[in-house]
Coordinates of C-alpha atoms and ligand atoms in Angstrom, one line a residue:
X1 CA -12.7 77.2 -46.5
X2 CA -13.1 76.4 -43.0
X3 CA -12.3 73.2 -41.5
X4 CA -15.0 71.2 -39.8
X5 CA -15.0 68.2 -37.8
X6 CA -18.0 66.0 -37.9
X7 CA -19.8 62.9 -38.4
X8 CA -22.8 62.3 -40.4
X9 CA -26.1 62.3 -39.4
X10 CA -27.0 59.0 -37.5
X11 CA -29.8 56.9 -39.3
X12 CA -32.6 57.5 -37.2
X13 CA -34.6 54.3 -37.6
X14 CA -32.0 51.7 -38.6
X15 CA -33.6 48.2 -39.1
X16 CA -31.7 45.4 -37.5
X17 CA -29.0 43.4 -39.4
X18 CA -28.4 46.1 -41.4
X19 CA -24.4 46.9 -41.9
X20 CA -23.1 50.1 -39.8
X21 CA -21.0 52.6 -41.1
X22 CA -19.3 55.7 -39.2
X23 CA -18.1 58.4 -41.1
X24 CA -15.8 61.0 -39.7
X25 CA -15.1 64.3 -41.7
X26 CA -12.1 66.3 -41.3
X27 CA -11.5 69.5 -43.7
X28 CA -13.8 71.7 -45.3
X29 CA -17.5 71.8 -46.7
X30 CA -16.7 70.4 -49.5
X31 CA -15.2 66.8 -48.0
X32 CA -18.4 67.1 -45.7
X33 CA -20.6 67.2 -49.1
X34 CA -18.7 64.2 -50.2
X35 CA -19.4 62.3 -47.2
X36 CA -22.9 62.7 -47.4
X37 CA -22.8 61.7 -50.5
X38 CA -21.0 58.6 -49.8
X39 CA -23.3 58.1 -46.6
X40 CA -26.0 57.9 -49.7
X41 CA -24.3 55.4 -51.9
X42 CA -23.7 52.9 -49.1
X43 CA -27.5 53.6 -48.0
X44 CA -28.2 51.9 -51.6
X45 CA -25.7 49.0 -50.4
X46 CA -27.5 48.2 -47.2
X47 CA -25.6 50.1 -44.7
X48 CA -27.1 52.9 -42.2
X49 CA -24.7 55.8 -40.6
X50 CA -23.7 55.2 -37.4
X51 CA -22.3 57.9 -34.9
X52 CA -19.4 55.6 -32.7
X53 CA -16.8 53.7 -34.6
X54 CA -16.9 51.1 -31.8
X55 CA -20.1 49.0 -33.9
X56 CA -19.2 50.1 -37.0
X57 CA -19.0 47.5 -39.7
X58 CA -17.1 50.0 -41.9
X59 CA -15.7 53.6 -40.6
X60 CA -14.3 55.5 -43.4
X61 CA -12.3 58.6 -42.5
X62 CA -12.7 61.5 -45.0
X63 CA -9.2 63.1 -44.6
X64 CA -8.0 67.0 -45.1
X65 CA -4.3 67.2 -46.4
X66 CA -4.4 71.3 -45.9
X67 CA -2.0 71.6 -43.4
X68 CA 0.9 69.0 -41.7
X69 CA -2.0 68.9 -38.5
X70 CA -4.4 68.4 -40.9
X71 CA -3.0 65.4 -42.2
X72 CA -1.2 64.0 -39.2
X73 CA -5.1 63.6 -37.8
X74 CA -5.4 60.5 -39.6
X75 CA -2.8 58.8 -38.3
X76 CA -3.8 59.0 -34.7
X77 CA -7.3 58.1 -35.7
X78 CA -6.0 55.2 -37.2
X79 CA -4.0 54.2 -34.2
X80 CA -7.4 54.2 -32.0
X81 CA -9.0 52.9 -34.8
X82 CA -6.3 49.5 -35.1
X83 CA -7.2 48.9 -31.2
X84 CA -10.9 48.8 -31.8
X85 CA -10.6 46.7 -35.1
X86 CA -8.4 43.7 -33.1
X87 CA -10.6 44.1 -30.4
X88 CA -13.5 43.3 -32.8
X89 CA -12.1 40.5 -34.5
X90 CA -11.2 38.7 -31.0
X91 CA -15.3 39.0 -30.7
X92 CA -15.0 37.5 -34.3
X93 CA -16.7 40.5 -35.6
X94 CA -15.2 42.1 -38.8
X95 CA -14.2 46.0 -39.1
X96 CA -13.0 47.6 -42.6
X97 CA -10.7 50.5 -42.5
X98 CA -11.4 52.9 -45.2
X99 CA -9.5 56.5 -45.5
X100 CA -10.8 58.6 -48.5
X101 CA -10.5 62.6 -48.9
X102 CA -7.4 64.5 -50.1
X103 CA -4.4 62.9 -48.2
X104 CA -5.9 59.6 -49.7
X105 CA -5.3 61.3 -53.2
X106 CA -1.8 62.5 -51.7
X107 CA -0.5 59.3 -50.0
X108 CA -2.4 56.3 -52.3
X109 CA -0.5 53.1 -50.9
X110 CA 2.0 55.2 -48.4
X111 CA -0.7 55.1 -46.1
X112 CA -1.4 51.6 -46.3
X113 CA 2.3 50.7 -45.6
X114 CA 2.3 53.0 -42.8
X115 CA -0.6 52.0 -41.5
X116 CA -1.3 48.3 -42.7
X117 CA -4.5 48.4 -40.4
X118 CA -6.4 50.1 -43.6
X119 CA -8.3 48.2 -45.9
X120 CA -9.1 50.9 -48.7
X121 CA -7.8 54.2 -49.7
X122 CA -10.0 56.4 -52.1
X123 CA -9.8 59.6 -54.0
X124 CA -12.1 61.9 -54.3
X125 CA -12.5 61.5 -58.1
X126 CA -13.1 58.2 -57.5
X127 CA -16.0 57.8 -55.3
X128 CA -18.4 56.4 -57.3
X129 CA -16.7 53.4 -57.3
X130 CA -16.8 53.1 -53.6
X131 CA -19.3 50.0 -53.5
X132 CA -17.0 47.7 -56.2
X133 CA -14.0 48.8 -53.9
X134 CA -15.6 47.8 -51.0
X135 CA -16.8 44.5 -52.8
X136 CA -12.6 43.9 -53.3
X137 CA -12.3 44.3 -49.7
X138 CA -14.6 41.7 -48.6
X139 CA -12.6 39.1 -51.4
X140 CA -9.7 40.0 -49.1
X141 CA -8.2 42.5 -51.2
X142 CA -6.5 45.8 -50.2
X143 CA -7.7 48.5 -52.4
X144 CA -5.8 51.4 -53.4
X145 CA -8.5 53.7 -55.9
X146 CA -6.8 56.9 -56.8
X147 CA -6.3 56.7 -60.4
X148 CA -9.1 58.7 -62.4
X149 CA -10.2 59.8 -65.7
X150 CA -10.9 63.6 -66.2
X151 CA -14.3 62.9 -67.1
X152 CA -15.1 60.8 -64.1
X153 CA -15.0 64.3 -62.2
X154 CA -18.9 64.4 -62.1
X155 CA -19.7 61.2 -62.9
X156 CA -19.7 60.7 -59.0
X157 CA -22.2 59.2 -56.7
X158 CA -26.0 59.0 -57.0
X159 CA -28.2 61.9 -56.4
X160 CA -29.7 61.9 -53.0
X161 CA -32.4 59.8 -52.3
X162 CA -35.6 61.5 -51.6
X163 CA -36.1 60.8 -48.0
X164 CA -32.6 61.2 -47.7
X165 CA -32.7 64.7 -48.7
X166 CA -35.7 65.3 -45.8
X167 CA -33.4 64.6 -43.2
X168 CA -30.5 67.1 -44.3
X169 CA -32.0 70.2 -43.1
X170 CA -33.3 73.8 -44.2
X171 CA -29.4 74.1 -45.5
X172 CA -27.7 72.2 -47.4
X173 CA -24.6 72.0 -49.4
X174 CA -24.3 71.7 -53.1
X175 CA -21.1 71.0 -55.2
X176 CA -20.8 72.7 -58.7
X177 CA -17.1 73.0 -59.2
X178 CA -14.5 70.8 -58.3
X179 CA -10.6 71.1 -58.6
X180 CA -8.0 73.9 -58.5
X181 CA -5.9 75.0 -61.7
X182 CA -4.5 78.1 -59.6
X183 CA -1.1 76.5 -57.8
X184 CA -0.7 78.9 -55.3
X185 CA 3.1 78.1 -54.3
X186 CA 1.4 76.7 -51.1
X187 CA -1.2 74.8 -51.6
X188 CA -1.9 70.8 -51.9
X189 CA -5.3 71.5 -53.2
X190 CA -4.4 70.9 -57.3
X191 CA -3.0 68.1 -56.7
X192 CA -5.1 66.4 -54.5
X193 CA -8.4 67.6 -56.2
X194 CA -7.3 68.1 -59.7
X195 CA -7.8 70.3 -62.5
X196 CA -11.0 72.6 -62.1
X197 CA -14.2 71.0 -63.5
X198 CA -17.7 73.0 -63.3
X199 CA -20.5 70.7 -62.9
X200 CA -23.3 71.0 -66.3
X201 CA -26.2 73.5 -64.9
X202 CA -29.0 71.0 -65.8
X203 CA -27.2 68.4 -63.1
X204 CA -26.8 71.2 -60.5
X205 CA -30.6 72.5 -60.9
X206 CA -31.7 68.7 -60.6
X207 CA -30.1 68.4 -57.6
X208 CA -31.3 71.7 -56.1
X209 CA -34.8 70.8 -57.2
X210 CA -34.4 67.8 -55.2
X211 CA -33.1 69.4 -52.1
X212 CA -36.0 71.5 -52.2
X213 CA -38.4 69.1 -52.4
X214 CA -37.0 68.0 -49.2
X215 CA -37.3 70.7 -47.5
X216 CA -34.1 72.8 -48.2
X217 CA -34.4 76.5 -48.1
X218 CA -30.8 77.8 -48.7
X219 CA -28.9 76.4 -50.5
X220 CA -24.8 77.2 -50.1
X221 CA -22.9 76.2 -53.8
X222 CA -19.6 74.7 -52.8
X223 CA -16.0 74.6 -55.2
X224 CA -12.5 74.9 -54.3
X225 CA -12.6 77.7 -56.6
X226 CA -16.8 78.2 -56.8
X227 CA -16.7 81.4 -58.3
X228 CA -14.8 79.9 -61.4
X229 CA -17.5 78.0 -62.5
X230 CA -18.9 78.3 -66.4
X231 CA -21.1 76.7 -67.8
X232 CA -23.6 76.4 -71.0
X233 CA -26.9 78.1 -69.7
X234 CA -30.5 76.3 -70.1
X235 CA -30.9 79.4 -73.0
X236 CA -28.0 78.2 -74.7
X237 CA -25.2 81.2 -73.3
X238 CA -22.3 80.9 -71.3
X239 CA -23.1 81.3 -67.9
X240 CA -20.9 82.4 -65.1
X241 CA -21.6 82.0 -61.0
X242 CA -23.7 84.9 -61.4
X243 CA -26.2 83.6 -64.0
X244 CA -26.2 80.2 -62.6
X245 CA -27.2 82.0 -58.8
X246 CA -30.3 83.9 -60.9
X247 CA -30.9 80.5 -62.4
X248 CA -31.8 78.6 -58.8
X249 CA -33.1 81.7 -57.4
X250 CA -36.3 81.0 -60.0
X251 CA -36.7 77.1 -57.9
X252 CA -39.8 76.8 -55.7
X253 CA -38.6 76.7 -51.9
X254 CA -35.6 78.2 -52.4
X255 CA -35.1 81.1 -50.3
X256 CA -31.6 81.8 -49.8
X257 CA -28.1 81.3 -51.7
X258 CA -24.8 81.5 -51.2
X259 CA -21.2 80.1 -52.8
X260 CA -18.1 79.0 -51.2
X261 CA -14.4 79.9 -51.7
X262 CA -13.9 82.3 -54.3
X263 CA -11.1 83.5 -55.8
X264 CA -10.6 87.7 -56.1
X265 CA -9.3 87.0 -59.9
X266 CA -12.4 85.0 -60.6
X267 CA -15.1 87.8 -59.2
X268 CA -16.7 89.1 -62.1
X269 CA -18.9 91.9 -63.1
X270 CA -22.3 89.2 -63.5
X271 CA -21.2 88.2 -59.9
X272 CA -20.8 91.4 -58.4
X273 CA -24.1 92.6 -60.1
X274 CA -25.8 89.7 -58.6
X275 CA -25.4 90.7 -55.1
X276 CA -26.6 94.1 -56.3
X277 CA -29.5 92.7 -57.9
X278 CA -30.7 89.4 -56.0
X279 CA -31.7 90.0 -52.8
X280 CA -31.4 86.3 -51.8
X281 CA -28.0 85.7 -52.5
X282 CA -26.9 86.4 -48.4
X283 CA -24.5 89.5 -47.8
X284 CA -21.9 87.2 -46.8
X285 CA -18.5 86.6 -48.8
X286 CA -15.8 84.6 -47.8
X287 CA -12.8 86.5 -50.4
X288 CA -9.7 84.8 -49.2
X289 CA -6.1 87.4 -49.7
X290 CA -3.7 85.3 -47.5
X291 CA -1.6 88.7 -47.7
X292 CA -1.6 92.1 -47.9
X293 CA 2.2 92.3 -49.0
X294 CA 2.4 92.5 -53.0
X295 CA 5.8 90.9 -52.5
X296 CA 4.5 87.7 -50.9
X297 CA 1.4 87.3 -53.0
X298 CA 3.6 87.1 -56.0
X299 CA 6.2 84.7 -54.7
X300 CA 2.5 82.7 -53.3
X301 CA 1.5 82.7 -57.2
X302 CA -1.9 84.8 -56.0
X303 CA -1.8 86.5 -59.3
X304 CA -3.2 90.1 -58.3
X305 CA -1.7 93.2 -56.0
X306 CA -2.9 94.1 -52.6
X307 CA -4.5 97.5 -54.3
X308 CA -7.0 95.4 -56.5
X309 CA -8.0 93.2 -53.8
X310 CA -9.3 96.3 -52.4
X311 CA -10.6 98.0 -55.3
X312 CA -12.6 94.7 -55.9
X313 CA -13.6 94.6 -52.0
X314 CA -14.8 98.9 -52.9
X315 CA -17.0 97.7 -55.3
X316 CA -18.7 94.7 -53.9
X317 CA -19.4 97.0 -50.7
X318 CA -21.0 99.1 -53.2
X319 CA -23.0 96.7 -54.9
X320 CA -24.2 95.3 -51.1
X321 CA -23.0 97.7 -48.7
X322 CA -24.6 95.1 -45.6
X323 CA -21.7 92.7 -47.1
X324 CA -19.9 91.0 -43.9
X325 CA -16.5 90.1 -45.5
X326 CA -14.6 86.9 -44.3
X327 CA -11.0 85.9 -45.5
X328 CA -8.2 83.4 -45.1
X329 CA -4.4 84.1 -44.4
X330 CA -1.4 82.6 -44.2
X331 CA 1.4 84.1 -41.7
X332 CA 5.5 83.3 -42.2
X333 CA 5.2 82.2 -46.1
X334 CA 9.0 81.7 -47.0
X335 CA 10.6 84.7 -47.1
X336 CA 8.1 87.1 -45.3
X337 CA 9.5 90.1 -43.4
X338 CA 8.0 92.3 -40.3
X339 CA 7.2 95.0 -43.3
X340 CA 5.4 92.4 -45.6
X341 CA 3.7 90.9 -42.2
X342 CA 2.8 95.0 -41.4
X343 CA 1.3 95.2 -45.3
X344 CA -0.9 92.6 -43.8
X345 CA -2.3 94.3 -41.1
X346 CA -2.4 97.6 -42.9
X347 CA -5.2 95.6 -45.3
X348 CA -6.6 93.5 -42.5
X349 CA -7.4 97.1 -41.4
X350 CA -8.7 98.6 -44.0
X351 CA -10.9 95.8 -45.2
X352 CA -12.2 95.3 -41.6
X353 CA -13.3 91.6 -41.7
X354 CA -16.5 90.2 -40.0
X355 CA -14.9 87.2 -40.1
X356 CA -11.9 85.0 -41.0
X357 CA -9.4 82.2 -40.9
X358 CA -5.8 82.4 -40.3
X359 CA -2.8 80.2 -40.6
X360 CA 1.1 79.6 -39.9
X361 CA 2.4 78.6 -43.2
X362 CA 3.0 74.9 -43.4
X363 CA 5.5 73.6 -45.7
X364 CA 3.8 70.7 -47.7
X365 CA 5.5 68.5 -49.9
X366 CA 5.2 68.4 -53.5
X367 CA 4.5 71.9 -53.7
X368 CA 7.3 75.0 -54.6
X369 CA 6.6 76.9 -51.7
X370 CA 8.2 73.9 -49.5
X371 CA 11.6 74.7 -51.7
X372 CA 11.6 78.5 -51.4
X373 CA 14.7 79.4 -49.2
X374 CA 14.2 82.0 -46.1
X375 CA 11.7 79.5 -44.2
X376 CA 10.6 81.7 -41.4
X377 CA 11.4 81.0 -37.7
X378 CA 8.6 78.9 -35.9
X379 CA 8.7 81.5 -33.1
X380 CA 8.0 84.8 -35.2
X381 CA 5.5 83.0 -37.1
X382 CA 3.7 82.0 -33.5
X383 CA 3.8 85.8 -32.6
X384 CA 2.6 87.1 -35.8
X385 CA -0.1 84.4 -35.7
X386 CA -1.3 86.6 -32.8
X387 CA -0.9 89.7 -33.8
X388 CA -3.1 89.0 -36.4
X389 CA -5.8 87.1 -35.0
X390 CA -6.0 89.5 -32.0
X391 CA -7.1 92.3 -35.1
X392 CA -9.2 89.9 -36.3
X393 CA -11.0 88.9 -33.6
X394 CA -11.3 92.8 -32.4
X395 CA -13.1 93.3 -36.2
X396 CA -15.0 90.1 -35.6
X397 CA -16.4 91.4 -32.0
X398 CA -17.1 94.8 -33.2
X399 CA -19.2 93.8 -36.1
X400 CA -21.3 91.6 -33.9
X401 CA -21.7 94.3 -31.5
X402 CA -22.6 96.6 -34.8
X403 CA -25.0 94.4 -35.5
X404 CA -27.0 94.8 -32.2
X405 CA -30.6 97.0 -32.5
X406 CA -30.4 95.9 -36.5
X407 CA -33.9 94.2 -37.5
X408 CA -33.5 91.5 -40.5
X409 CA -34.7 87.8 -41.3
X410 CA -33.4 84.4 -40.2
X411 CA -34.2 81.1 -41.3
X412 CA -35.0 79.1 -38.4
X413 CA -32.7 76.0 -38.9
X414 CA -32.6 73.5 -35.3
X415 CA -34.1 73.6 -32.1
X416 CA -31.4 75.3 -29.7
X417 CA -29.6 74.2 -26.2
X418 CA -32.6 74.4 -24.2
X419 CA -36.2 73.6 -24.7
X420 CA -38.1 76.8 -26.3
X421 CA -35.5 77.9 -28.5
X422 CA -34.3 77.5 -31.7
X423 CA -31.3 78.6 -33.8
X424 CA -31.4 80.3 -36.8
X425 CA -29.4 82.0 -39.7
X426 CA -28.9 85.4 -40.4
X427 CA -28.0 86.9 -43.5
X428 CA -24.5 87.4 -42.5
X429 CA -24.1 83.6 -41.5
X430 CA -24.0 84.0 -37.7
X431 CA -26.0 81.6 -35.9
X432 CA -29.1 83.4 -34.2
X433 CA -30.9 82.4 -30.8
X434 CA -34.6 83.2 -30.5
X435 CA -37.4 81.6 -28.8
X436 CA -39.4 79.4 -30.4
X437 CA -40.7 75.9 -31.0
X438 CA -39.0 73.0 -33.3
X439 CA -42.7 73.3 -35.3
X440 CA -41.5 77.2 -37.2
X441 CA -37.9 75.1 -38.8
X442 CA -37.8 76.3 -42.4
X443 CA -39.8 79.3 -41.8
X444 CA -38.1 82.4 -42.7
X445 CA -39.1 85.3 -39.7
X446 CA -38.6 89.0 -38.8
X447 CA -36.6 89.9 -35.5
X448 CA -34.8 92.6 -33.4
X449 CA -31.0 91.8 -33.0
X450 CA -30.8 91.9 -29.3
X451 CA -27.4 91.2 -27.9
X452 CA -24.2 89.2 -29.1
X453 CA -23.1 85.8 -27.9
X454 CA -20.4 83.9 -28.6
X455 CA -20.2 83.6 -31.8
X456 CA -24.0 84.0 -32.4
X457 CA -26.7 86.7 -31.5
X458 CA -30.0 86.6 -29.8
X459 CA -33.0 88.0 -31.2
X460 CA -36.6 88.9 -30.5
X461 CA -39.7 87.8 -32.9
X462 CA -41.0 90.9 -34.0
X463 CA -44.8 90.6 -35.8
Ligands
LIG1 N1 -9.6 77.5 -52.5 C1 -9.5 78.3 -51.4 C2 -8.7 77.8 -50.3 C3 -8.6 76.4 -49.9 S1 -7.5 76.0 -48.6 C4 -8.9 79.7 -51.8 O1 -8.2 79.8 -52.8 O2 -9.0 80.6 -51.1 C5 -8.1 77.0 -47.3 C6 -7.1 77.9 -46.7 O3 -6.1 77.1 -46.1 C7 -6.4 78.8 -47.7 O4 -7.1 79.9 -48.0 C8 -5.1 79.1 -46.9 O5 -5.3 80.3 -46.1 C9 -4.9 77.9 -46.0 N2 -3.8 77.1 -46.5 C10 -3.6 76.4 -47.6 N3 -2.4 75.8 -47.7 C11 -1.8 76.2 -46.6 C12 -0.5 75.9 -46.1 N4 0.4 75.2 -46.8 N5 -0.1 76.4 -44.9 C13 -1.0 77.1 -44.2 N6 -2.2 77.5 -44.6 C14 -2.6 77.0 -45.8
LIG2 FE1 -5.2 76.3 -53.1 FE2 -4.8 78.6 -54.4 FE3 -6.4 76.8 -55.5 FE4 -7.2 78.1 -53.3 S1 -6.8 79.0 -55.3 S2 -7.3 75.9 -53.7 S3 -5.4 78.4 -52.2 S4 -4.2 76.6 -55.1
LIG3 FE1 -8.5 69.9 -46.9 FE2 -8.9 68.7 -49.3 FE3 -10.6 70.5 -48.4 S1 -7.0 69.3 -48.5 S2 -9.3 71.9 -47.1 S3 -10.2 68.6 -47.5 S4 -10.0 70.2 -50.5

């Protein structure tokens, strides 16, 4: 998953005396689902979104525990954020600190101690007890909400109010798994989101339904490990990712899907025959590998060889051969050598990515990979870093550049930088520059790829 940084939407039309709230994300899609979602639930308590912290009644900062950076983010925030709050209070006014997201579930109380400037820490299991938290708060309390009940998983927050749903775009997010059982030797995810949970379909096809009815046209399914969702089908079978994706495909409006991270061990044969056999399910797949040494997925706990990742990439290229791949890695796990760190290359060439993520390892505590002896040097993990993103980025460029000439179909999504154009979506994710007016958002149109930007192409209409 890639990490994003952003706030939510502001309210457009806030009335006055309502309470403010300023939300900042940090992490991936999935903690920017959830603070939508909690953007929602305080909608219901009175407060509108706000896009400063400075004349925010409540800023809650929904926190990524990925990587040491990752985490360390929050702490600076709430530095800044303690010099706005006493500046406030000499006005008289009132600001509450709230830090939810994964190092909440990580740290629970530590980061109150550290930082006593907080007010609330929440898990993410926990969210749908955000407005009786908040209710503590203003008794004077200091709330600390990380303890959860399996079940609670999806007992969550509110579906999205209608005219909340009309302001979230032609794309939107939705979550149908939750939770990790994998423990990959590196990762904080399992503990910080829990044991894997799949959402029931008739939930996840409400929620769609809804989405479209606002407006939605693709819709992008979202779980730490998406493609390991099951569930009991509306004709009573066990579904997989694959059945449930032929399931939405059949909602009015919907014109486009796609799922985010998978697994490799979780890509079945339903899956892989979906993108053979439904067209709108985008030719786009982020597959992460992390290596392409057998040696150091093993001691990572990946649970597969180098050899079946690509046999599984051979087959989904043949079941969609426009597929843009897109992967994450990690360079300098414990214990890596110059030949395993070669291995990785070797596959980052032979896969040939359009796209993808990569990492130094960062030791996190709690999980075995932080005790593993042979912790590699700081330096050789900065130069293998770029190695590998220099072949990344070549791959990235030349698929871009393949792409040019190509005529296919983008959603038109937002107006662009400057008046008479307007960004759109390809099928292989990359934003798309065309002209156009705001009036054609949501419509689905035919073009001429006609050169590359960065990170984005530019089209022609074609009629
Ligand atoms: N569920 C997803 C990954 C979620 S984390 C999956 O299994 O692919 C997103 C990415 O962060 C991972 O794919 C990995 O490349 C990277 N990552 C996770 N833990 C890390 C660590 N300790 N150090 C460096 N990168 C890490
Ligand atoms: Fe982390 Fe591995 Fe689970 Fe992905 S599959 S969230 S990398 S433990
Ligand atoms: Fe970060 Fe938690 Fe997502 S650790 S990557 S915000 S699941």
């Amino acid at each position: 998953m890639s990490e994003k940084l952003t706030s939510i939407e502001p309210d457009p039309a806030p009335q006055t005396g309502m309470r403010k709230v300023f939300v900042k994300t940090y992490g991936c899609q999935m903690n920017v689902y959830d603070s939508q979602r909690m953007a929602d639930s305080l909608a219901a308590e009175g407060y509108v979104a706000t896009d400063t912290p400075e004349d925010a009644d409540l800023v809650l900062l929904n926190t990524c525990h990925i990587r040491e950076k990752a985490s360390e983010k929050l702490f600076s925030a709430l530095g800044r954020l303690r010099k706005m709050k006493d500046m406030r209070a000499a006005e008289g006014k009132e600001m509450t600190i709230g830090v939810a997201g994964c190092v909440a579930q990580a740290e629970g109380e530590e980061i109150i101690r550290r930082a006593p400037t907080v007010d609330l820490v929440i898990g993410p299991q926990t969210y749908h007890r955000l407005p009786e938290a908040l209710a503590r708060v203003r008794g004077g309390e200091k709330v600390v909400e990380t303890e959860y009940a399996i079940e609670d998983k999806f007992e969550h927050l509110p579906a999205p109010r209608r005219e909340v749903t009309r302001r979230r775009g032609v794309s939107a997010f939705l979550t149908v798994q939750e939770g990790c059982d994998k423990f990959c030797t590196f990762c904080v995810v399992p503990y910080t989101r829990g044991a894997e949970v799949s959402r029931p379909v008739a939930q996840i096809v409400a929620e769609a339904e809804r989405l479209a009815e606002g407006g939605v046209r693709e819709l992008t399914l979202l779980g730490q490990n998406v493609n390991a969702w099951h569930g009991t089908g509306d004709d009573g079978r066990e579904w997989g990712l694959g059945e449930l994706l032929f399931r939405l495909a059949r909602i009015p409006g919907i014109a486009r899907l796609r799922y985010t991270t998978s697994h490799p061990r979780d890509m079945d044969d339903a899956l892989i025959a979906a993108h053979r056999d439904l067209p709108m399910l985008m030719p786009y797949l982020h597959l992460p590998v992390q290596s392409g040494s057998d040696r150091i997925l093993k001691a990572m706990n990946r649970r597969h060889k180098a050899e079946e990742y690509l046999r599984l990439i051979d087959r989904i290229r043949e079941a969609r051969p426009d597929m843009a791949l897109s992967g994450d890695f990690i360079v300098g796990f414990p214990g890596e050598t110059d030949q395993d760190f070669e291995d990785t290359m070797e596959l980052v060439r032979r896969v040939n990515y359009a796209q993808a993520y990569s990492f130094k390892y960062s030791p996190r505590p709690g999980t075995p990979g932080a005790d593993l002896p042979n912790h590699v040097d700081e330096a050789v993990k900065d130069e293998r870093l770029q190695r590998l993103q220099a072949l990344l980025s070549s791959q990235q460029y030349a698929f871009q550049d393949s792409l040019v000439g190509v005529e296919t179909d983008v959603l038109l999504e937002k107006p662009g930088r400057f008046a008479g154009q307007i960004v759109g979506r390809s099928p292989w994710l990359l934003p798309v520059i065309i002209d156009g007016n705001t009036d054609q958002i949501g419509d689905i149109i035919h073009v001429k790829i006609t050169a590359t930007g960065t990170n984005s192409l530019i089209a022609q209409k074609l009629t």
